[in-house]
Amino acid sequence: MKKWAIATLLSMYTCSSYAANPAITDVFTADPAPIVVDDTVYVYVGRDEAAIDQGYTMNEWLVYSSKDMVNWQSHGSPLRPTDFTWSSGAAWAGHVIEKNGKFYWYTTSDHKTIHGKAIGVAVSDSPTGPFKDARGSALVTNDMTKATAISWDDIDPAAFIDDDGQAWLYWGNQKAYYAKLKDNMIELDGPIHVVPDEQVKGFTEAPWIHKKGDTYYLSYAVGFPEKTAYSTAKSITGPWKYQGLIAEGAANSNTIHQGIIDFKGKSYFFYHTGMMQHPETGGSFRRSMAIDYLHYNSDGTLKKVIQTSEGVAPVK
Ligand code: CA
């Protein structure tokens, strides 16, 4: 075999065994929220449908799954904002979490009668749906939080179940809010708290909670255009200690919206960029999911994520 033929074969092999970022290119996929269920990663995204510079146009959420972090299978749209009778639309960021074999999808969308964004919760017996409104009303509405005067401070829910089984919900824009969830996962249990500003310096939005060892990590978008910062704590309720940046801004996008999971021995940082070029051109309102590795220092702090166009290697 000629040398060029071997080189071509090697390059084909390399192309097919590595992902690229963006990781999904059939449609635009914003605000990725990954979870691991057994040997599969599911990721929940909002579909950007805007023309270039049109502003956010998002009418449905989508689900994808992968067993190797490289090949992503579409499961279509098992939930739309209008599936909530109280919502007038806008498929903004959400987060799915499993409890006792049920999957709870906390969502952001517009409320029909209470001005502003609201958080809903849908439920399914399967990570791919179909999902149904679990309450018939919003879980959090704009009038329930008043730490800022804006109408979009009740967005970007992130759920977390602590080791004692207690579930918590974090969310926010400009202010980071959190509250206990009842055992049924569809009602708040007690008051809504505000994380003090100095514990989440520069907080813009997109909180995400994960735990490694005995340390709780609260990562979030900071500034605008956004970067990703994080704080750590020894308890889900803080106090949180600001630790600095994990990620610089996402290429060609004002927002970044991270999600963090461990899968088969490695840690991954999901985010979105405006870097899709085919079949369509990306941007701040035409975002696409990207995945890179997340690495920990020996003291539990996080190394900065290196954002790549190559993506991550397939998991065996
Ligand atoms: Ca509010």
PDB file of C-alpha atoms in Angstrom, residues 8-314:
ATOM      1  CA  THR A   8      -5.622   8.656   4.153  1.00  0.00           C
ATOM      2  CA  LEU A   9      -6.822   5.577   6.007  1.00  0.00           C
ATOM      3  CA  LEU A  10      -5.262   6.814   9.238  1.00  0.00           C
ATOM      4  CA  SER A  11      -6.909  10.198   8.852  1.00  0.00           C
ATOM      5  CA  MET A  12     -10.292   8.557   8.165  1.00  0.00           C
ATOM      6  CA  TYR A  13      -9.845   6.456  11.268  1.00  0.00           C
ATOM      7  CA  THR A  14      -8.956   9.534  13.304  1.00  0.00           C
ATOM      8  CA  CYS A  15     -11.978  11.450  12.013  1.00  0.00           C
ATOM      9  CA  SER A  16     -14.435   8.702  12.803  1.00  0.00           C
ATOM     10  CA  SER A  17     -13.089   7.891  16.241  1.00  0.00           C
ATOM     11  CA  TYR A  18     -13.113  11.448  17.599  1.00  0.00           C
ATOM     12  CA  ALA A  19     -15.962  13.834  18.004  1.00  0.00           C
ATOM     13  CA  ALA A  20     -15.794  17.403  16.876  1.00  0.00           C
ATOM     14  CA  ASN A  21     -17.179  20.494  18.550  1.00  0.00           C
ATOM     15  CA  PRO A  22     -19.996  21.355  18.097  1.00  0.00           C
ATOM     16  CA  ALA A  23     -20.974  17.823  19.087  1.00  0.00           C
ATOM     17  CA  ILE A  24     -24.396  17.958  17.406  1.00  0.00           C
ATOM     18  CA  THR A  25     -24.896  19.539  13.999  1.00  0.00           C
ATOM     19  CA  ASP A  26     -28.340  18.442  12.753  1.00  0.00           C
ATOM     20  CA  VAL A  27     -29.999  21.439  14.445  1.00  0.00           C
ATOM     21  CA  PHE A  28     -28.939  24.147  16.928  1.00  0.00           C
ATOM     22  CA  THR A  29     -28.733  22.880  20.516  1.00  0.00           C
ATOM     23  CA  ALA A  30     -28.500  25.468  23.322  1.00  0.00           C
ATOM     24  CA  ASP A  31     -28.110  25.193  27.109  1.00  0.00           C
ATOM     25  CA  PRO A  32     -27.022  21.530  27.344  1.00  0.00           C
ATOM     26  CA  ALA A  33     -27.975  19.757  30.570  1.00  0.00           C
ATOM     27  CA  PRO A  34     -26.477  16.240  30.709  1.00  0.00           C
ATOM     28  CA  ILE A  35     -27.346  13.358  33.032  1.00  0.00           C
ATOM     29  CA  VAL A  36     -26.034   9.823  33.281  1.00  0.00           C
ATOM     30  CA  VAL A  37     -28.522   6.931  33.450  1.00  0.00           C
ATOM     31  CA  ASP A  38     -26.799   3.545  33.712  1.00  0.00           C
ATOM     32  CA  ASP A  39     -24.439   3.274  30.702  1.00  0.00           C
ATOM     33  CA  THR A  40     -25.954   6.165  28.750  1.00  0.00           C
ATOM     34  CA  VAL A  41     -25.599   9.956  28.771  1.00  0.00           C
ATOM     35  CA  TYR A  42     -28.758  11.933  28.053  1.00  0.00           C
ATOM     36  CA  VAL A  43     -28.555  15.605  27.227  1.00  0.00           C
ATOM     37  CA  TYR A  44     -31.450  18.060  27.242  1.00  0.00           C
ATOM     38  CA  VAL A  45     -31.197  21.180  25.116  1.00  0.00           C
ATOM     39  CA  GLY A  46     -33.322  23.993  23.754  1.00  0.00           C
ATOM     40  CA  ARG A  47     -33.523  24.311  19.998  1.00  0.00           C
ATOM     41  CA  ASP A  48     -32.406  27.680  18.635  1.00  0.00           C
ATOM     42  CA  GLU A  49     -34.460  28.580  15.582  1.00  0.00           C
ATOM     43  CA  ALA A  50     -33.507  32.238  15.145  1.00  0.00           C
ATOM     44  CA  ALA A  51     -32.213  33.867  12.015  1.00  0.00           C
ATOM     45  CA  ILE A  52     -28.791  35.491  12.511  1.00  0.00           C
ATOM     46  CA  ASP A  53     -29.100  38.369  15.034  1.00  0.00           C
ATOM     47  CA  GLN A  54     -32.853  37.845  15.347  1.00  0.00           C
ATOM     48  CA  GLY A  55     -32.915  37.338  19.136  1.00  0.00           C
ATOM     49  CA  TYR A  56     -33.807  34.148  20.947  1.00  0.00           C
ATOM     50  CA  THR A  57     -36.381  32.032  19.103  1.00  0.00           C
ATOM     51  CA  MET A  58     -36.887  28.752  20.954  1.00  0.00           C
ATOM     52  CA  ASN A  59     -40.072  26.702  20.649  1.00  0.00           C
ATOM     53  CA  GLU A  60     -39.070  23.240  21.800  1.00  0.00           C
ATOM     54  CA  TRP A  61     -36.681  21.234  23.913  1.00  0.00           C
ATOM     55  CA  LEU A  62     -34.819  18.242  22.485  1.00  0.00           C
ATOM     56  CA  VAL A  63     -33.250  15.102  23.944  1.00  0.00           C
ATOM     57  CA  TYR A  64     -30.181  13.272  22.692  1.00  0.00           C
ATOM     58  CA  SER A  65     -28.397  10.220  24.052  1.00  0.00           C
ATOM     59  CA  SER A  66     -24.967   8.705  23.669  1.00  0.00           C
ATOM     60  CA  LYS A  67     -23.109   5.710  25.043  1.00  0.00           C
ATOM     61  CA  ASP A  68     -19.686   6.964  23.942  1.00  0.00           C
ATOM     62  CA  MET A  69     -19.902  10.811  24.212  1.00  0.00           C
ATOM     63  CA  VAL A  70     -19.243  11.020  20.459  1.00  0.00           C
ATOM     64  CA  ASN A  71     -22.219   9.530  18.621  1.00  0.00           C
ATOM     65  CA  TRP A  72     -25.420  11.341  19.645  1.00  0.00           C
ATOM     66  CA  GLN A  73     -28.829   9.887  18.856  1.00  0.00           C
ATOM     67  CA  SER A  74     -31.789  12.256  18.548  1.00  0.00           C
ATOM     68  CA  HIS A  75     -34.948  11.390  20.476  1.00  0.00           C
ATOM     69  CA  GLY A  76     -36.860  14.338  19.065  1.00  0.00           C
ATOM     70  CA  SER A  77     -38.807  16.803  21.196  1.00  0.00           C
ATOM     71  CA  PRO A  78     -40.621  15.216  24.159  1.00  0.00           C
ATOM     72  CA  LEU A  79     -41.556  18.587  25.676  1.00  0.00           C
ATOM     73  CA  ARG A  80     -42.487  22.068  24.488  1.00  0.00           C
ATOM     74  CA  PRO A  81     -43.206  25.158  26.595  1.00  0.00           C
ATOM     75  CA  THR A  82     -46.793  25.125  25.305  1.00  0.00           C
ATOM     76  CA  ASP A  83     -47.259  21.668  26.849  1.00  0.00           C
ATOM     77  CA  PHE A  84     -47.568  23.726  30.046  1.00  0.00           C
ATOM     78  CA  THR A  85     -51.041  25.258  29.771  1.00  0.00           C
ATOM     79  CA  TRP A  86     -49.859  28.220  31.865  1.00  0.00           C
ATOM     80  CA  SER A  87     -46.927  29.052  29.557  1.00  0.00           C
ATOM     81  CA  SER A  88     -46.918  31.218  26.457  1.00  0.00           C
ATOM     82  CA  GLY A  89     -43.642  29.787  25.124  1.00  0.00           C
ATOM     83  CA  ALA A  90     -39.836  30.294  25.086  1.00  0.00           C
ATOM     84  CA  ALA A  91     -37.902  27.034  25.569  1.00  0.00           C
ATOM     85  CA  TRP A  92     -35.159  28.451  27.765  1.00  0.00           C
ATOM     86  CA  ALA A  93     -32.753  26.389  29.850  1.00  0.00           C
ATOM     87  CA  GLY A  94     -33.827  23.386  31.889  1.00  0.00           C
ATOM     88  CA  HIS A  95     -32.441  20.463  33.828  1.00  0.00           C
ATOM     89  CA  VAL A  96     -33.563  16.845  34.225  1.00  0.00           C
ATOM     90  CA  ILE A  97     -32.936  14.762  37.330  1.00  0.00           C
ATOM     91  CA  GLU A  98     -33.945  11.207  38.230  1.00  0.00           C
ATOM     92  CA  LYS A  99     -35.598  10.199  41.457  1.00  0.00           C
ATOM     93  CA  ASN A 100     -37.096   6.768  42.217  1.00  0.00           C
ATOM     94  CA  GLY A 101     -37.275   5.817  38.552  1.00  0.00           C
ATOM     95  CA  LYS A 102     -39.028   9.028  37.484  1.00  0.00           C
ATOM     96  CA  PHE A 103     -37.432  11.853  35.540  1.00  0.00           C
ATOM     97  CA  TYR A 104     -38.226  15.435  36.544  1.00  0.00           C
ATOM     98  CA  TRP A 105     -37.559  18.155  33.996  1.00  0.00           C
ATOM     99  CA  TYR A 106     -37.271  21.658  35.477  1.00  0.00           C
ATOM    100  CA  THR A 107     -37.762  24.209  32.718  1.00  0.00           C
ATOM    101  CA  THR A 108     -37.708  27.937  32.006  1.00  0.00           C
ATOM    102  CA  SER A 109     -40.388  29.597  29.874  1.00  0.00           C
ATOM    103  CA  ASP A 110     -42.709  32.622  29.743  1.00  0.00           C
ATOM    104  CA  HIS A 111     -45.752  32.741  31.994  1.00  0.00           C
ATOM    105  CA  LYS A 112     -49.087  33.683  30.386  1.00  0.00           C
ATOM    106  CA  THR A 113     -50.542  35.694  33.232  1.00  0.00           C
ATOM    107  CA  ILE A 114     -47.725  36.468  35.680  1.00  0.00           C
ATOM    108  CA  HIS A 115     -45.287  38.801  33.949  1.00  0.00           C
ATOM    109  CA  GLY A 116     -41.842  37.320  33.451  1.00  0.00           C
ATOM    110  CA  LYS A 117     -40.088  33.997  33.128  1.00  0.00           C
ATOM    111  CA  ALA A 118     -41.223  31.056  35.238  1.00  0.00           C
ATOM    112  CA  ILE A 119     -39.929  27.623  36.201  1.00  0.00           C
ATOM    113  CA  GLY A 120     -42.088  24.592  35.449  1.00  0.00           C
ATOM    114  CA  VAL A 121     -41.625  20.909  36.162  1.00  0.00           C
ATOM    115  CA  ALA A 122     -42.583  18.037  33.886  1.00  0.00           C
ATOM    116  CA  VAL A 123     -42.338  14.319  34.691  1.00  0.00           C
ATOM    117  CA  SER A 124     -41.822  11.083  32.779  1.00  0.00           C
ATOM    118  CA  ASP A 125     -41.113   7.417  33.456  1.00  0.00           C
ATOM    119  CA  SER A 126     -38.377   7.533  30.815  1.00  0.00           C
ATOM    120  CA  PRO A 127     -35.438   9.891  30.220  1.00  0.00           C
ATOM    121  CA  THR A 128     -36.650  10.299  26.622  1.00  0.00           C
ATOM    122  CA  GLY A 129     -40.228  11.074  27.579  1.00  0.00           C
ATOM    123  CA  PRO A 130     -42.978  11.735  26.831  1.00  0.00           C
ATOM    124  CA  PHE A 131     -42.987  14.377  29.586  1.00  0.00           C
ATOM    125  CA  LYS A 132     -46.132  15.888  31.111  1.00  0.00           C
ATOM    126  CA  ASP A 133     -46.659  18.948  33.279  1.00  0.00           C
ATOM    127  CA  ALA A 134     -46.344  17.546  36.814  1.00  0.00           C
ATOM    128  CA  ARG A 135     -48.318  20.335  38.522  1.00  0.00           C
ATOM    129  CA  GLY A 136     -50.630  22.179  36.132  1.00  0.00           C
ATOM    130  CA  SER A 137     -49.035  25.407  37.342  1.00  0.00           C
ATOM    131  CA  ALA A 138     -45.573  26.955  37.485  1.00  0.00           C
ATOM    132  CA  LEU A 139     -43.258  25.921  40.322  1.00  0.00           C
ATOM    133  CA  VAL A 140     -41.630  29.367  40.558  1.00  0.00           C
ATOM    134  CA  THR A 141     -43.050  32.602  39.140  1.00  0.00           C
ATOM    135  CA  ASN A 142     -41.404  36.008  38.861  1.00  0.00           C
ATOM    136  CA  ASP A 143     -43.470  37.488  41.686  1.00  0.00           C
ATOM    137  CA  MET A 144     -42.093  34.902  44.150  1.00  0.00           C
ATOM    138  CA  THR A 145     -38.562  36.368  44.045  1.00  0.00           C
ATOM    139  CA  LYS A 146     -37.791  40.051  44.394  1.00  0.00           C
ATOM    140  CA  ALA A 147     -34.045  40.272  44.996  1.00  0.00           C
ATOM    141  CA  THR A 148     -33.831  41.976  41.596  1.00  0.00           C
ATOM    142  CA  ALA A 149     -36.466  43.976  39.706  1.00  0.00           C
ATOM    143  CA  ILE A 150     -35.882  42.195  36.392  1.00  0.00           C
ATOM    144  CA  SER A 151     -38.556  39.859  34.999  1.00  0.00           C
ATOM    145  CA  TRP A 152     -36.047  37.145  33.992  1.00  0.00           C
ATOM    146  CA  ASP A 153     -34.438  36.341  37.359  1.00  0.00           C
ATOM    147  CA  ASP A 154     -36.377  33.060  37.649  1.00  0.00           C
ATOM    148  CA  ILE A 155     -34.555  31.080  34.965  1.00  0.00           C
ATOM    149  CA  ASP A 156     -31.990  28.311  34.578  1.00  0.00           C
ATOM    150  CA  PRO A 157     -33.139  25.777  37.192  1.00  0.00           C
ATOM    151  CA  ALA A 158     -30.576  23.224  38.391  1.00  0.00           C
ATOM    152  CA  ALA A 159     -31.726  20.396  40.633  1.00  0.00           C
ATOM    153  CA  PHE A 160     -29.531  18.386  42.958  1.00  0.00           C
ATOM    154  CA  ILE A 161     -30.255  15.454  45.280  1.00  0.00           C
ATOM    155  CA  ASP A 162     -27.964  15.393  48.287  1.00  0.00           C
ATOM    156  CA  ASP A 163     -26.552  12.249  49.890  1.00  0.00           C
ATOM    157  CA  ASP A 164     -29.340  12.335  52.490  1.00  0.00           C
ATOM    158  CA  GLY A 165     -31.965  12.182  49.715  1.00  0.00           C
ATOM    159  CA  GLN A 166     -33.010  15.817  50.125  1.00  0.00           C
ATOM    160  CA  ALA A 167     -33.560  17.531  46.761  1.00  0.00           C
ATOM    161  CA  TRP A 168     -32.699  21.176  46.139  1.00  0.00           C
ATOM    162  CA  LEU A 169     -33.331  23.600  43.328  1.00  0.00           C
ATOM    163  CA  TYR A 170     -30.950  26.408  42.377  1.00  0.00           C
ATOM    164  CA  TRP A 171     -31.787  29.014  39.719  1.00  0.00           C
ATOM    165  CA  GLY A 172     -31.435  32.687  38.914  1.00  0.00           C
ATOM    166  CA  ASN A 173     -30.235  35.630  36.882  1.00  0.00           C
ATOM    167  CA  GLN A 174     -28.282  38.449  38.583  1.00  0.00           C
ATOM    168  CA  LYS A 175     -29.159  36.738  41.877  1.00  0.00           C
ATOM    169  CA  ALA A 176     -28.650  33.055  42.666  1.00  0.00           C
ATOM    170  CA  TYR A 177     -31.710  31.606  44.384  1.00  0.00           C
ATOM    171  CA  TYR A 178     -32.187  28.221  46.008  1.00  0.00           C
ATOM    172  CA  ALA A 179     -34.910  26.316  47.808  1.00  0.00           C
ATOM    173  CA  LYS A 180     -35.628  22.885  49.191  1.00  0.00           C
ATOM    174  CA  LEU A 181     -37.869  20.597  47.148  1.00  0.00           C
ATOM    175  CA  LYS A 182     -40.465  18.369  48.776  1.00  0.00           C
ATOM    176  CA  ASP A 183     -40.101  14.605  48.502  1.00  0.00           C
ATOM    177  CA  ASN A 184     -42.580  14.690  45.584  1.00  0.00           C
ATOM    178  CA  MET A 185     -40.084  16.885  43.638  1.00  0.00           C
ATOM    179  CA  ILE A 186     -42.842  19.177  42.370  1.00  0.00           C
ATOM    180  CA  GLU A 187     -43.293  21.594  45.281  1.00  0.00           C
ATOM    181  CA  LEU A 188     -40.946  23.924  47.102  1.00  0.00           C
ATOM    182  CA  ASP A 189     -40.454  23.043  50.757  1.00  0.00           C
ATOM    183  CA  GLY A 190     -39.910  26.247  52.691  1.00  0.00           C
ATOM    184  CA  PRO A 191     -38.600  29.677  51.797  1.00  0.00           C
ATOM    185  CA  ILE A 192     -36.572  30.776  48.774  1.00  0.00           C
ATOM    186  CA  HIS A 193     -33.067  31.844  49.755  1.00  0.00           C
ATOM    187  CA  VAL A 194     -30.603  34.161  48.006  1.00  0.00           C
ATOM    188  CA  VAL A 195     -26.912  33.230  47.822  1.00  0.00           C
ATOM    189  CA  PRO A 196     -24.973  36.306  49.052  1.00  0.00           C
ATOM    190  CA  ASP A 197     -23.307  38.121  46.123  1.00  0.00           C
ATOM    191  CA  GLU A 198     -19.777  37.729  47.519  1.00  0.00           C
ATOM    192  CA  GLN A 199     -20.195  33.925  47.524  1.00  0.00           C
ATOM    193  CA  VAL A 200     -20.959  33.854  43.774  1.00  0.00           C
ATOM    194  CA  LYS A 201     -18.919  36.807  42.516  1.00  0.00           C
ATOM    195  CA  GLY A 202     -20.144  38.295  39.241  1.00  0.00           C
ATOM    196  CA  PHE A 203     -23.085  35.860  39.043  1.00  0.00           C
ATOM    197  CA  THR A 204     -25.011  36.247  35.795  1.00  0.00           C
ATOM    198  CA  GLU A 205     -27.040  33.025  35.464  1.00  0.00           C
ATOM    199  CA  ALA A 206     -26.880  29.291  34.766  1.00  0.00           C
ATOM    200  CA  PRO A 207     -26.093  27.739  38.173  1.00  0.00           C
ATOM    201  CA  TRP A 208     -25.123  24.047  38.120  1.00  0.00           C
ATOM    202  CA  ILE A 209     -24.513  21.927  41.208  1.00  0.00           C
ATOM    203  CA  HIS A 210     -22.329  18.859  41.370  1.00  0.00           C
ATOM    204  CA  LYS A 211     -20.447  17.058  44.106  1.00  0.00           C
ATOM    205  CA  LYS A 212     -17.030  15.393  44.093  1.00  0.00           C
ATOM    206  CA  GLY A 213     -15.773  13.722  47.252  1.00  0.00           C
ATOM    207  CA  ASP A 214     -17.104  15.834  50.100  1.00  0.00           C
ATOM    208  CA  THR A 215     -17.032  19.089  48.139  1.00  0.00           C
ATOM    209  CA  TYR A 216     -20.059  20.783  46.570  1.00  0.00           C
ATOM    210  CA  TYR A 217     -19.415  22.789  43.406  1.00  0.00           C
ATOM    211  CA  LEU A 218     -21.656  25.640  42.285  1.00  0.00           C
ATOM    212  CA  SER A 219     -20.622  26.626  38.773  1.00  0.00           C
ATOM    213  CA  TYR A 220     -22.279  29.519  36.963  1.00  0.00           C
ATOM    214  CA  ALA A 221     -22.017  32.027  34.143  1.00  0.00           C
ATOM    215  CA  VAL A 222     -20.242  35.243  35.076  1.00  0.00           C
ATOM    216  CA  GLY A 223     -20.200  38.635  33.308  1.00  0.00           C
ATOM    217  CA  PHE A 224     -21.525  39.263  29.805  1.00  0.00           C
ATOM    218  CA  PRO A 225     -20.378  38.059  27.359  1.00  0.00           C
ATOM    219  CA  GLU A 226     -20.228  35.151  29.732  1.00  0.00           C
ATOM    220  CA  LYS A 227     -17.405  33.071  31.135  1.00  0.00           C
ATOM    221  CA  THR A 228     -17.846  30.224  33.628  1.00  0.00           C
ATOM    222  CA  ALA A 229     -16.850  30.629  37.283  1.00  0.00           C
ATOM    223  CA  TYR A 230     -17.361  28.423  40.324  1.00  0.00           C
ATOM    224  CA  SER A 231     -17.578  28.397  44.078  1.00  0.00           C
ATOM    225  CA  THR A 232     -17.219  25.491  46.478  1.00  0.00           C
ATOM    226  CA  ALA A 233     -18.760  24.566  49.813  1.00  0.00           C
ATOM    227  CA  LYS A 234     -18.927  21.750  52.350  1.00  0.00           C
ATOM    228  CA  SER A 235     -22.732  21.899  52.377  1.00  0.00           C
ATOM    229  CA  ILE A 236     -25.386  22.281  49.676  1.00  0.00           C
ATOM    230  CA  THR A 237     -26.542  25.469  51.389  1.00  0.00           C
ATOM    231  CA  GLY A 238     -23.061  26.990  51.581  1.00  0.00           C
ATOM    232  CA  PRO A 239     -21.411  29.161  52.642  1.00  0.00           C
ATOM    233  CA  TRP A 240     -19.839  29.180  49.169  1.00  0.00           C
ATOM    234  CA  LYS A 241     -16.240  30.173  48.572  1.00  0.00           C
ATOM    235  CA  TYR A 242     -15.531  31.839  45.234  1.00  0.00           C
ATOM    236  CA  GLN A 243     -12.798  29.919  43.388  1.00  0.00           C
ATOM    237  CA  GLY A 244     -12.378  31.731  40.069  1.00  0.00           C
ATOM    238  CA  LEU A 245     -12.936  30.877  36.428  1.00  0.00           C
ATOM    239  CA  ILE A 246     -13.284  27.389  34.937  1.00  0.00           C
ATOM    240  CA  ALA A 247     -13.861  28.532  31.365  1.00  0.00           C
ATOM    241  CA  GLU A 248     -13.267  31.580  29.222  1.00  0.00           C
ATOM    242  CA  GLY A 249     -16.015  32.815  26.916  1.00  0.00           C
ATOM    243  CA  ALA A 250     -17.519  30.466  24.363  1.00  0.00           C
ATOM    244  CA  ALA A 251     -16.509  31.104  20.767  1.00  0.00           C
ATOM    245  CA  ASN A 252     -18.944  33.298  18.797  1.00  0.00           C
ATOM    246  CA  SER A 253     -21.604  33.254  21.569  1.00  0.00           C
ATOM    247  CA  ASN A 254     -22.510  35.742  24.321  1.00  0.00           C
ATOM    248  CA  THR A 255     -23.599  32.873  26.573  1.00  0.00           C
ATOM    249  CA  ILE A 256     -21.905  29.580  27.491  1.00  0.00           C
ATOM    250  CA  HIS A 257     -24.222  27.615  29.858  1.00  0.00           C
ATOM    251  CA  GLN A 258     -22.222  24.751  31.338  1.00  0.00           C
ATOM    252  CA  GLY A 259     -23.278  21.318  32.549  1.00  0.00           C
ATOM    253  CA  ILE A 260     -20.903  18.945  34.356  1.00  0.00           C
ATOM    254  CA  ILE A 261     -20.990  15.144  34.651  1.00  0.00           C
ATOM    255  CA  ASP A 262     -18.716  12.200  35.345  1.00  0.00           C
ATOM    256  CA  PHE A 263     -19.052   9.280  32.935  1.00  0.00           C
ATOM    257  CA  LYS A 264     -17.033   6.069  32.958  1.00  0.00           C
ATOM    258  CA  GLY A 265     -14.115   7.512  34.885  1.00  0.00           C
ATOM    259  CA  LYS A 266     -13.772  10.922  33.242  1.00  0.00           C
ATOM    260  CA  SER A 267     -15.259  14.334  33.959  1.00  0.00           C
ATOM    261  CA  TYR A 268     -16.899  16.335  31.187  1.00  0.00           C
ATOM    262  CA  PHE A 269     -17.793  19.988  30.678  1.00  0.00           C
ATOM    263  CA  PHE A 270     -20.789  20.562  28.411  1.00  0.00           C
ATOM    264  CA  TYR A 271     -21.403  24.072  27.074  1.00  0.00           C
ATOM    265  CA  HIS A 272     -22.526  25.764  23.893  1.00  0.00           C
ATOM    266  CA  THR A 273     -20.769  27.881  21.303  1.00  0.00           C
ATOM    267  CA  GLY A 274     -21.821  29.795  18.202  1.00  0.00           C
ATOM    268  CA  MET A 275     -19.394  27.790  16.102  1.00  0.00           C
ATOM    269  CA  MET A 276     -21.615  25.654  13.888  1.00  0.00           C
ATOM    270  CA  GLN A 277     -20.720  26.247  10.246  1.00  0.00           C
ATOM    271  CA  HIS A 278     -22.556  23.389   8.511  1.00  0.00           C
ATOM    272  CA  PRO A 279     -25.362  22.912   7.709  1.00  0.00           C
ATOM    273  CA  GLU A 280     -26.022  26.422   9.038  1.00  0.00           C
ATOM    274  CA  THR A 281     -23.998  29.247  10.539  1.00  0.00           C
ATOM    275  CA  GLY A 282     -23.963  29.671  14.307  1.00  0.00           C
ATOM    276  CA  GLY A 283     -24.083  32.728  16.555  1.00  0.00           C
ATOM    277  CA  SER A 284     -25.329  33.997  19.917  1.00  0.00           C
ATOM    278  CA  PHE A 285     -28.912  33.024  19.027  1.00  0.00           C
ATOM    279  CA  ARG A 286     -27.861  29.951  17.024  1.00  0.00           C
ATOM    280  CA  ARG A 287     -25.907  27.923  19.538  1.00  0.00           C
ATOM    281  CA  SER A 288     -24.579  24.373  19.499  1.00  0.00           C
ATOM    282  CA  MET A 289     -23.546  21.944  22.207  1.00  0.00           C
ATOM    283  CA  ALA A 290     -19.834  21.347  22.725  1.00  0.00           C
ATOM    284  CA  ILE A 291     -18.054  18.945  25.106  1.00  0.00           C
ATOM    285  CA  ASP A 292     -14.556  19.078  26.567  1.00  0.00           C
ATOM    286  CA  TYR A 293     -12.768  17.459  29.484  1.00  0.00           C
ATOM    287  CA  LEU A 294     -12.908  18.817  33.010  1.00  0.00           C
ATOM    288  CA  HIS A 295      -9.868  18.147  35.203  1.00  0.00           C
ATOM    289  CA  TYR A 296      -9.457  18.465  38.959  1.00  0.00           C
ATOM    290  CA  ASN A 297      -6.349  19.554  40.838  1.00  0.00           C
ATOM    291  CA  SER A 298      -5.249  17.377  43.761  1.00  0.00           C
ATOM    292  CA  ASP A 299      -6.710  19.925  46.220  1.00  0.00           C
ATOM    293  CA  GLY A 300     -10.156  19.606  44.614  1.00  0.00           C
ATOM    294  CA  THR A 301     -10.031  22.887  42.716  1.00  0.00           C
ATOM    295  CA  LEU A 302     -10.810  22.805  38.997  1.00  0.00           C
ATOM    296  CA  LYS A 303      -8.377  23.306  36.168  1.00  0.00           C
ATOM    297  CA  LYS A 304      -9.502  25.656  33.435  1.00  0.00           C
ATOM    298  CA  VAL A 305     -11.333  23.893  30.638  1.00  0.00           C
ATOM    299  CA  ILE A 306      -9.525  23.978  27.317  1.00  0.00           C
ATOM    300  CA  GLN A 307     -12.180  24.556  24.685  1.00  0.00           C
ATOM    301  CA  THR A 308     -11.356  22.551  21.574  1.00  0.00           C
ATOM    302  CA  SER A 309     -12.724  22.035  18.091  1.00  0.00           C
ATOM    303  CA  GLU A 310     -11.678  18.369  18.274  1.00  0.00           C
ATOM    304  CA  GLY A 311     -13.982  17.443  21.166  1.00  0.00           C
ATOM    305  CA  VAL A 312     -13.487  14.385  23.354  1.00  0.00           C
ATOM    306  CA  ALA A 313     -12.402  10.843  22.557  1.00  0.00           C
ATOM    307  CA  PRO A 314     -15.039   8.109  22.352  1.00  0.00           C
TER     308      PRO A 314
END
